[in-house]
Short mmCIF file of C-alpha atoms in Angstrom, two decimals:
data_model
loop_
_atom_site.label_atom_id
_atom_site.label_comp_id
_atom_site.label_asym_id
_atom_site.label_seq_id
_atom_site.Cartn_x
_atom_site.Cartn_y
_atom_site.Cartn_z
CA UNK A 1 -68.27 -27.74 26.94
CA UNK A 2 -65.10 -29.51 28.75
CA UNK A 3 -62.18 -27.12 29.42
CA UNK A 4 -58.47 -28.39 29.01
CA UNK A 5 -56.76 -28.68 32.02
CA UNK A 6 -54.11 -26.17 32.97
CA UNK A 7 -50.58 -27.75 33.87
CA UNK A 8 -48.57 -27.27 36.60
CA UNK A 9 -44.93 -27.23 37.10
CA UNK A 10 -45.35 -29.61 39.78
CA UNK A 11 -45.78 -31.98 37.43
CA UNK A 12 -43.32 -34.69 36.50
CA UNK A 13 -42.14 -34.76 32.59
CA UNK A 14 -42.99 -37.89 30.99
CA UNK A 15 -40.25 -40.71 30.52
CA UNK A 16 -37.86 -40.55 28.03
CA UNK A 17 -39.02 -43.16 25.52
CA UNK A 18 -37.03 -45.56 24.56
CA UNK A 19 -36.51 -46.68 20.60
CA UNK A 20 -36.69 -50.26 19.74
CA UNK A 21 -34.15 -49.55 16.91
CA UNK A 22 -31.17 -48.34 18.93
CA UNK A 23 -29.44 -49.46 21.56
CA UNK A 24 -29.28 -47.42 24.81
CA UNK A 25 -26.73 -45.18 25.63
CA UNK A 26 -26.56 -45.47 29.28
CA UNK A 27 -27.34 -48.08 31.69
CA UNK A 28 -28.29 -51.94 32.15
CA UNK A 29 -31.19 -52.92 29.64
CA UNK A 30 -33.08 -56.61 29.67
CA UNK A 31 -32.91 -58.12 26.20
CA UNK A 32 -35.64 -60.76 26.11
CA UNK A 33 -35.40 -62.86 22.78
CA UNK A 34 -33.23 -60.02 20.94
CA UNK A 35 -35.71 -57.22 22.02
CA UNK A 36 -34.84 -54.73 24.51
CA UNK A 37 -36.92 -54.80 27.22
CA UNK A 38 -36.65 -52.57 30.69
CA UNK A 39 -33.58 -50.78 31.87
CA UNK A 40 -31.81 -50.01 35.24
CA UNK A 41 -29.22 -48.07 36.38
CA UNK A 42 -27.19 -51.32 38.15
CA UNK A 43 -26.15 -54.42 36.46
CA UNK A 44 -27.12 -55.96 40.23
CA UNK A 45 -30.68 -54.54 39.31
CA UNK A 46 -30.95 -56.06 36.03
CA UNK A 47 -29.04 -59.46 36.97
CA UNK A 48 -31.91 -59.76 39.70
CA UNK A 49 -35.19 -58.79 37.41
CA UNK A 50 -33.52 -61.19 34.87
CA UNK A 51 -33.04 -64.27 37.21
CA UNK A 52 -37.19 -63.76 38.01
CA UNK A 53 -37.90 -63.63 34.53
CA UNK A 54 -35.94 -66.58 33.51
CA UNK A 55 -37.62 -68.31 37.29
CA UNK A 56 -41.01 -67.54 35.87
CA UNK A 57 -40.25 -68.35 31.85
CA UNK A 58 -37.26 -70.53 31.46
CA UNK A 59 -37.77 -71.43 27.44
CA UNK A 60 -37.14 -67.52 27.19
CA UNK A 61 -33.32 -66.42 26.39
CA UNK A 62 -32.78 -63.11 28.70
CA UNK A 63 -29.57 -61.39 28.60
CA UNK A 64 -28.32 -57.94 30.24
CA UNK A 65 -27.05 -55.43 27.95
CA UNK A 66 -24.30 -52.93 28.78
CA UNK A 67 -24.50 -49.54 27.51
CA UNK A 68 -21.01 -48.24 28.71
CA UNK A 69 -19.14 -51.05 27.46
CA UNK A 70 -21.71 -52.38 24.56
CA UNK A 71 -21.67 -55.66 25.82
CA UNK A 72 -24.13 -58.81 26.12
CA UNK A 73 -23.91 -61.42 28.64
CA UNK A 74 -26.08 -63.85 28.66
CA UNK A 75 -27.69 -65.82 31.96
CA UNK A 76 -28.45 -69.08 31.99
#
């Protein structure tokens, strides 16, 4: 018989999930062909994980989403 296994406090709580049907609150987020993709706390963060994307898929249309401001901009 397998016993559950007790958890600690040590532990770290999962990630917040996000929701593919509302925009973030807070942050940068990568929108990939109008679907939000991975999020960061710097625009300078986002700018550069877009820029590798778009090196590594450039028929893909990436832009960086603004929480505060509610904002796309999109890098070509």
């Amino acid at each position: 018989m397998m016993k559950k296994p007790v958890l600690t406090i040590d532990e770290p709580q999962p990630k917040k999930a996000m929701r593919a049907d509302r925009p973030p609150t807070d942050g940068f987020v990568t929108v990939v062909d109008g679907h939000f993709k991975s999020e960061f706390d710097t625009a300078e963060a986002a700018e550069t994980a877009v820029r590798k994307l778009k090196s590594a898929y450039p028929m893909l249309q990436i832009e960086i989403y603004d929480a505060a401001n509610k904002a796309r901009t999109l890098l070509s």
